[in-house]
Coordinates of C-alpha atoms in Angstrom, one line a residue:
M1 CA 183.0 49.7 137.5
V2 CA 181.2 50.0 140.9
S3 CA 183.1 49.0 143.9
S4 CA 181.5 47.3 146.9
E5 CA 181.7 50.7 148.8
G6 CA 179.8 52.3 145.9
G7 CA 177.1 49.6 146.0
S8 CA 176.8 50.1 149.8
S9 CA 176.3 53.8 149.1
N10 CA 173.8 53.2 146.5
S11 CA 171.9 50.9 148.8
G12 CA 171.9 53.5 151.4
G13 CA 170.5 56.2 149.2
G14 CA 168.1 53.8 147.4
E15 CA 165.2 54.5 150.0
L16 CA 165.6 58.3 149.7
M17 CA 165.8 58.0 146.0
R18 CA 162.6 56.1 145.8
K19 CA 160.9 58.7 147.9
V20 CA 162.0 61.5 145.7
L21 CA 161.1 59.6 142.5
G22 CA 157.8 58.5 144.2
L23 CA 156.7 62.1 145.1
G24 CA 157.8 63.3 141.7
Y25 CA 155.9 60.7 139.7
W26 CA 152.9 61.0 142.1
V27 CA 152.7 64.7 141.5
Q28 CA 153.1 64.0 137.8
G29 CA 150.0 61.6 138.0
F30 CA 148.0 64.1 140.0
R31 CA 148.2 66.8 137.3
C32 CA 144.9 65.2 136.0
F33 CA 143.3 67.1 139.0
P34 CA 143.7 70.6 137.6
W35 CA 143.3 69.5 134.0
L36 CA 139.8 68.1 134.6
A37 CA 139.1 71.7 135.9
V38 CA 140.6 73.2 132.9
S39 CA 138.3 71.1 130.5
F40 CA 135.1 72.4 132.3
F41 CA 136.5 75.8 132.7
L42 CA 137.1 76.3 129.0
K43 CA 133.7 74.7 128.1
D44 CA 131.5 76.5 130.7
G45 CA 133.5 79.5 131.7
L46 CA 135.0 80.6 128.3
N47 CA 132.3 78.8 126.2
V48 CA 134.7 77.3 123.7
D49 CA 133.6 74.8 121.1
P50 CA 134.8 71.2 120.8
S51 CA 137.5 71.9 118.2
T52 CA 138.9 75.0 120.1
L53 CA 139.0 73.1 123.3
Q54 CA 141.1 70.3 121.6
L55 CA 143.3 72.8 119.9
L56 CA 144.0 74.6 123.1
Q57 CA 144.7 71.5 125.2
N58 CA 147.0 69.9 122.4
S59 CA 148.7 73.3 121.8
A60 CA 149.5 73.6 125.6
N61 CA 151.7 70.5 125.2
L62 CA 154.2 72.1 122.8
P63 CA 156.8 72.5 125.6
M64 CA 156.8 68.8 125.8
V65 CA 158.4 68.6 122.3
G66 CA 161.6 70.4 123.8
K67 CA 162.4 67.7 126.2
P68 CA 165.5 66.5 124.1
L69 CA 166.9 70.0 124.8
Y70 CA 166.0 69.8 128.4
G71 CA 167.6 66.3 128.6
L72 CA 170.8 67.5 127.1
V73 CA 171.0 70.4 129.6
S74 CA 170.2 68.0 132.5
D75 CA 172.9 65.6 131.3
S76 CA 175.6 68.3 130.7
V77 CA 175.0 71.3 132.9
Y78 CA 175.5 70.7 136.6
I79 CA 174.1 73.2 139.2
S80 CA 176.1 73.2 142.5
G81 CA 177.4 69.8 141.6
Q82 CA 173.9 68.3 140.8
H83 CA 172.3 67.7 137.4
R84 CA 168.9 66.1 138.2
L85 CA 167.3 67.5 141.4
P86 CA 167.8 71.2 140.4
Y87 CA 165.7 70.6 137.3
I88 CA 162.9 68.8 139.2
A89 CA 162.8 71.8 141.7
L90 CA 162.8 74.3 138.8
G91 CA 160.0 72.3 137.2
A92 CA 157.9 72.3 140.3
F93 CA 158.5 76.1 140.7
L94 CA 157.4 76.9 137.2
Q95 CA 154.2 74.8 137.6
A96 CA 153.2 76.3 141.0
L97 CA 153.8 79.8 139.5
S98 CA 151.4 79.3 136.6
W99 CA 148.8 77.4 138.3
L100 CA 148.7 80.1 141.2
A101 CA 148.6 82.8 138.5
I102 CA 145.5 81.2 136.9
A103 CA 144.0 80.7 140.4
I104 CA 144.1 84.5 141.2
S105 CA 143.2 85.7 137.6
P106 CA 139.6 87.0 137.0
S107 CA 137.0 84.6 135.7
N108 CA 136.9 86.4 132.4
I109 CA 140.6 85.7 131.7
S110 CA 141.3 85.8 128.0
I111 CA 142.0 82.6 126.0
F112 CA 145.5 83.9 125.1
T113 CA 146.4 84.5 128.7
I114 CA 145.4 81.2 130.0
S115 CA 147.1 79.5 127.1
I116 CA 150.4 81.2 128.2
Y117 CA 150.0 80.0 131.7
L118 CA 149.2 76.5 130.6
L119 CA 152.3 76.6 128.3
L120 CA 154.5 77.5 131.3
S121 CA 152.9 74.9 133.4
N122 CA 153.9 72.3 130.9
L123 CA 157.3 73.7 130.5
G124 CA 157.8 73.0 134.2
A125 CA 156.3 69.6 134.0
S126 CA 158.6 68.7 131.1
L127 CA 161.7 69.8 133.1
A128 CA 160.6 67.6 136.0
E129 CA 159.7 64.6 133.9
V130 CA 163.0 64.7 132.1
A131 CA 164.9 64.8 135.2
N132 CA 162.8 62.0 136.8
D133 CA 163.0 59.9 133.8
A134 CA 166.7 60.3 133.6
I135 CA 167.1 59.1 137.2
V136 CA 165.0 56.1 136.4
A137 CA 167.1 55.1 133.3
E138 CA 170.4 55.7 135.1
M139 CA 169.4 53.6 138.1
G140 CA 167.7 50.8 135.7
K141 CA 171.3 50.3 134.3
Q142 CA 172.8 49.4 137.8
P143 CA 174.6 47.3 139.0
P144 CA 176.8 46.6 135.9
S145 CA 178.3 43.5 137.6
S146 CA 174.9 41.8 137.9
T147 CA 173.7 39.2 135.4
K148 CA 171.7 40.2 132.5
H149 CA 168.6 38.8 133.9
S150 CA 169.1 40.8 136.9
Q151 CA 169.7 44.0 135.1
S152 CA 166.5 43.7 133.1
S153 CA 164.6 42.8 136.3
S154 CA 166.1 45.8 138.0
S155 CA 165.1 48.3 135.3
G156 CA 161.6 46.8 135.1
N157 CA 161.1 46.9 138.9
L158 CA 162.1 50.5 139.1
Q159 CA 160.0 51.5 135.9
S160 CA 157.1 49.6 137.5
F161 CA 157.5 51.5 140.9
V162 CA 157.3 55.0 139.2
W163 CA 154.6 53.8 137.0
I164 CA 152.5 52.8 140.1
A165 CA 153.3 56.0 141.8
S166 CA 152.0 58.0 138.8
S167 CA 148.9 55.7 138.7
V168 CA 148.2 56.4 142.4
G169 CA 148.5 60.1 141.9
G170 CA 146.2 59.7 138.8
V171 CA 143.6 57.8 140.7
L172 CA 143.5 60.3 143.5
G173 CA 143.6 63.3 141.2
N174 CA 140.7 62.0 139.2
L175 CA 138.8 61.1 142.4
L176 CA 139.2 64.4 144.0
G177 CA 138.8 66.2 140.8
G178 CA 135.3 64.5 140.2
I179 CA 134.3 65.4 143.7
F180 CA 135.7 69.1 143.7
I181 CA 134.5 70.1 140.3
G182 CA 130.9 69.9 141.5
R183 CA 131.5 71.7 144.8
F184 CA 134.2 74.2 144.3
S185 CA 135.2 76.7 141.5
P186 CA 138.1 75.7 139.0
Q187 CA 140.2 78.5 140.5
S188 CA 140.0 76.8 143.9
M189 CA 141.3 73.7 142.3
F190 CA 144.1 75.5 140.5
L191 CA 145.0 77.1 143.9
F192 CA 145.1 73.7 145.7
F193 CA 147.4 72.1 143.0
G194 CA 149.7 75.2 143.0
L195 CA 150.2 75.0 146.7
L196 CA 151.1 71.2 146.3
L197 CA 153.5 72.0 143.8
A198 CA 155.0 74.7 146.0
L199 CA 155.4 72.0 148.6
Q200 CA 157.1 69.8 146.2
F201 CA 159.6 72.5 145.4
F202 CA 160.6 73.0 149.0
I203 CA 161.0 69.3 149.6
T204 CA 163.1 68.8 146.6
I205 CA 165.6 71.6 147.4
S206 CA 166.0 70.2 150.9
V207 CA 167.5 66.9 149.3
R208 CA 171.2 66.8 148.2
E209 CA 171.6 64.7 144.9
S210 CA 174.7 63.1 146.5
S211 CA 172.6 61.3 149.0
L212 CA 170.6 59.5 146.4
G213 CA 173.3 57.1 145.3
L214 CA 173.2 58.0 141.7
P215 CA 176.0 56.8 139.4
M216 CA 178.7 59.2 139.1
S217 CA 179.0 60.3 135.4
P218 CA 181.2 63.4 134.9
S219 CA 179.8 66.1 132.5
I220 CA 181.3 65.7 129.1
G221 CA 179.7 69.1 127.8
M222 CA 176.7 69.9 125.8
R223 CA 178.4 69.5 122.3
K224 CA 179.7 66.1 123.1
Q225 CA 176.5 65.0 124.7
L226 CA 174.6 66.2 121.5
S227 CA 177.1 64.0 119.6
A228 CA 176.5 61.1 121.7
L229 CA 172.7 61.4 121.4
S230 CA 173.1 61.7 117.6
Q231 CA 175.2 58.4 117.6
A232 CA 172.6 56.7 119.8
L233 CA 169.8 57.8 117.6
R234 CA 171.6 56.5 114.6
K235 CA 171.6 53.0 116.2
P236 CA 168.8 51.1 114.0
E237 CA 167.2 49.4 117.0
I238 CA 166.7 52.7 118.7
A239 CA 165.9 54.9 115.7
Y240 CA 163.3 52.5 114.3
S241 CA 161.7 51.7 117.8
I242 CA 161.1 55.4 118.5
S243 CA 159.9 56.2 115.0
W244 CA 157.4 53.4 115.2
F245 CA 156.3 54.3 118.6
A246 CA 155.7 57.9 117.8
A247 CA 154.0 57.0 114.5
S248 CA 151.7 54.7 116.2
Y249 CA 150.2 57.7 118.2
A250 CA 150.5 60.4 115.5
I251 CA 148.4 58.4 112.9
I252 CA 145.4 58.2 115.2
P253 CA 143.0 61.3 114.9
A254 CA 142.1 62.0 118.5
L255 CA 138.6 62.9 119.1
T256 CA 138.9 63.6 122.9
G257 CA 137.3 67.2 122.7
T258 CA 134.4 65.9 120.6
M259 CA 133.9 62.9 123.0
F260 CA 134.0 65.3 126.0
F261 CA 131.2 67.5 124.5
Y262 CA 129.2 64.4 123.5
Q263 CA 129.2 63.1 127.0
T264 CA 128.6 66.4 128.8
Q265 CA 126.4 68.3 126.3
Y266 CA 124.6 65.6 124.3
L267 CA 124.2 62.8 127.0
K268 CA 124.2 65.2 130.0
I269 CA 126.7 62.9 131.9
D270 CA 127.5 64.5 135.3
S271 CA 130.9 65.7 136.1
S272 CA 131.2 63.3 138.9
V273 CA 130.6 60.5 136.6
L274 CA 133.5 61.6 134.5
G275 CA 135.8 61.9 137.5
I276 CA 134.8 58.3 138.6
S277 CA 135.6 57.2 134.9
K278 CA 139.0 58.7 135.1
V279 CA 139.5 56.9 138.4
F280 CA 138.6 53.8 136.9
G281 CA 141.1 54.4 134.2
Q282 CA 143.9 55.3 136.5
A283 CA 143.1 52.2 138.7
T284 CA 143.6 50.0 135.6
M285 CA 146.9 51.8 135.0
L286 CA 148.0 51.0 138.5
L287 CA 146.9 47.3 138.0
W288 CA 148.6 47.4 134.8
G289 CA 151.9 48.3 136.3
I290 CA 151.7 45.5 138.9
V291 CA 150.5 42.9 136.2
Y292 CA 153.4 43.9 133.9
N293 CA 155.9 43.7 136.6
Q294 CA 154.8 40.3 137.8
Y295 CA 153.9 38.5 134.6
L296 CA 154.8 40.4 131.4
K297 CA 158.3 41.6 131.6
S298 CA 159.5 38.4 129.9
V299 CA 157.0 38.9 127.0
P300 CA 158.7 40.1 123.8
P301 CA 158.2 44.0 123.6
R302 CA 157.0 43.7 119.9
K303 CA 154.3 41.0 120.7
L304 CA 153.1 42.9 123.8
I305 CA 153.1 46.4 122.3
S306 CA 151.3 45.2 119.2
A307 CA 148.6 43.4 121.4
I308 CA 148.0 46.6 123.1
Q309 CA 147.6 48.5 119.8
A310 CA 145.1 46.1 118.6
T311 CA 143.1 46.3 122.0
M312 CA 142.8 50.1 121.5
A313 CA 141.3 49.6 118.1
F314 CA 138.8 47.1 119.6
F315 CA 137.6 49.6 122.2
M316 CA 137.2 52.3 119.6
I317 CA 134.8 50.0 117.8
S318 CA 133.2 49.6 121.1
D319 CA 132.8 53.4 121.2
F320 CA 131.2 53.3 117.7
L321 CA 128.6 50.9 119.0
F322 CA 128.1 53.1 122.1
V323 CA 127.3 56.3 120.1
R324 CA 125.0 54.2 117.8
G325 CA 123.0 53.3 120.9
F326 CA 123.8 49.5 120.8
Y327 CA 124.6 49.2 124.5
R328 CA 121.7 51.5 125.5
Q329 CA 119.4 49.0 123.7
M330 CA 121.0 46.2 125.6
G331 CA 119.9 48.0 128.9
V332 CA 123.5 49.4 129.8
P333 CA 123.2 52.9 131.2
D334 CA 125.3 55.4 129.4
S335 CA 127.0 56.4 132.7
L336 CA 128.1 52.8 133.4
Y337 CA 129.6 52.7 129.8
V338 CA 131.4 55.9 130.3
V339 CA 132.8 54.8 133.7
I340 CA 134.2 51.5 132.5
F341 CA 134.9 51.5 128.7
S342 CA 135.7 55.2 128.2
G343 CA 137.7 55.4 131.3
F344 CA 139.8 52.3 130.3
L345 CA 140.2 53.4 126.6
E346 CA 141.5 56.8 127.8
V347 CA 144.4 55.3 129.6
L348 CA 144.8 52.2 127.2
F349 CA 146.8 54.8 125.1
F350 CA 149.4 54.9 127.7
F351 CA 149.9 51.2 128.4
K352 CA 152.4 50.9 125.7
I353 CA 154.7 53.4 127.4
L354 CA 155.7 51.1 130.2
P355 CA 157.1 48.2 128.3
F356 CA 158.5 50.6 125.7
S357 CA 160.3 52.6 128.3
V358 CA 161.9 49.5 129.7
L359 CA 163.0 48.5 126.3
I360 CA 164.6 52.0 125.6
A361 CA 166.2 51.9 128.9
Q362 CA 167.9 48.7 128.1
L363 CA 168.9 50.0 124.6
C364 CA 170.3 53.3 125.9
P365 CA 174.1 53.8 125.6
P366 CA 175.6 54.8 129.0
G367 CA 176.0 58.5 129.7
C368 CA 173.0 59.7 127.5
E369 CA 170.0 58.2 129.4
G370 CA 168.4 61.5 130.1
S371 CA 168.7 62.7 126.4
I372 CA 167.3 59.5 125.0
M373 CA 164.5 59.2 127.3
A374 CA 163.6 62.8 126.8
F375 CA 163.8 62.5 123.0
L376 CA 161.4 59.6 123.4
M377 CA 159.0 61.6 125.5
S378 CA 159.3 64.4 123.1
A379 CA 158.5 62.4 120.2
V380 CA 155.5 61.0 122.0
A381 CA 154.4 64.5 123.0
L382 CA 154.7 65.7 119.4
A383 CA 152.8 62.6 118.1
F384 CA 149.9 63.4 120.6
I385 CA 149.9 67.0 119.3
V386 CA 149.6 65.8 115.7
S387 CA 147.1 63.3 116.7
G388 CA 145.0 66.1 118.3
Y389 CA 145.2 68.3 115.2
L390 CA 144.3 65.4 113.0
G391 CA 141.3 64.9 115.3
V392 CA 140.3 68.5 114.8
A393 CA 140.5 68.1 111.1
L394 CA 138.5 64.8 111.2
A395 CA 135.8 66.5 113.3
S396 CA 135.6 69.1 110.8
Y397 CA 135.5 66.6 107.9
I398 CA 132.6 64.6 109.5
K399 CA 130.8 68.0 110.3
V400 CA 130.7 67.5 114.2
T401 CA 129.9 70.5 116.2
G402 CA 129.0 71.2 119.9
T403 CA 125.3 70.3 119.2
D404 CA 125.4 67.9 116.1
F405 CA 127.1 64.6 116.6
S406 CA 125.6 62.7 113.6
G407 CA 128.9 62.2 112.1
L408 CA 130.7 60.9 115.2
P409 CA 130.2 57.1 114.4
L410 CA 131.9 57.5 111.0
G411 CA 134.8 59.4 112.9
L412 CA 135.2 56.6 115.3
V413 CA 135.4 53.8 112.5
I414 CA 138.1 56.0 110.8
Q415 CA 139.9 56.3 114.1
A416 CA 139.8 52.5 114.8
T417 CA 141.1 51.9 111.3
C418 CA 144.1 54.2 111.7
T419 CA 144.9 52.6 115.0
L420 CA 145.3 49.2 113.4
L421 CA 147.7 50.4 110.6
P422 CA 151.0 50.6 112.7
I423 CA 150.7 46.7 113.6
F424 CA 151.7 45.9 110.0
W425 CA 155.1 47.5 110.5
S426 CA 155.6 46.5 114.1
S427 CA 158.9 44.6 113.1
C428 CA 160.5 48.0 113.7
I429 CA 160.4 47.0 117.5
P430 CA 163.1 44.5 118.5
E431 CA 161.8 41.1 119.4
Y432 CA 164.3 40.9 122.2
V433 CA 167.2 43.0 123.6
K434 CA 170.5 41.8 122.6
P435 CA 172.9 41.5 125.7
K436 CA 175.5 44.2 125.8
A437 CA 179.1 43.8 126.5
K438 CA 180.5 45.3 129.6
R439 CA 182.1 48.7 129.3
K440 CA 185.7 49.0 130.2
D441 CA 186.4 52.3 131.8

């Protein structure tokens, strides 16, 4: 139960909490800035082929799979009486360390060395994301004395706020990335982002967690926390939902590396156009957060997520027509298509995350929000890695190389077909969230 005094304290810390979360999610969105440089650095600096590029980028996401462990540690292990902000600070420190190390490394750095640095960077990003997501999940469940509609609205509002913060960071990161990549070296971009992360680290350690108005939940120990997570994952509405959500990504063979080479090597699309394309995509993500918050929170999750999945398949068919030259024959410049359609499809994959995160936050049992949200993001990360590896296998099957893209249209048809398949078992997602009985402390 939350007293009126606790509510007043929570209100007083709400503004600071939003600033901390806003900064964290903004930096999280801005991570696209150095990663755009990584793609060009691997292609032009280290001369990797499309499959190697995709393997490296997907393998670098392996630390994301450990998010449940990070969530358990964040929920259970307090550092100086705090269990969220220290992990955000540690994550920022590890990221700053890795990007600054890449920035000062020689241009002929080995693939193995840069892979280690990228793994370290994503380890830091994972720690920060887990702690940030846990704060959102915790705050989304307050105040318990409010009506069920208000609870859902509070959760959706905070989710939308951090979604918008991340999208703003993505828009700025891609905009600056597109400009910087043609004027500065990739190492300069890595240095800039490393210094930004160092700034986030110092800001975060200057804030006391007690001033954020977070709900007080005593540590129950990692073993009990693991038991609570296990019990939560045995709930059918949580287990089936997360399983479907992860499978809906894993089943799609990603062709991101192939499309990157097709656009830059075959079509000779300028790097600034790719930057603008990503800006357009991030702008649509920002708009999506606003539209969802205003109009779509009341739409049943199953219906909304299935509609997004079908839209993804539609745009993949559009990519098929693009590669076959259909739009070019209609007079649409390749660069215009890349900016609008390719930019939108790239972020469309993430549209499902917002409504699904709101759903899971409402289904989470109290006390293991960090663990559940971390498990969800871990499952999604693993699904993206599997998707990337399947994409490499598909590219090999259709015999696509850095100079031969004749099999790409077939690959895009196969990709669109795989995208439609999860819709047929979307009944795994709850049509609505059943109201929970209040807990008695």
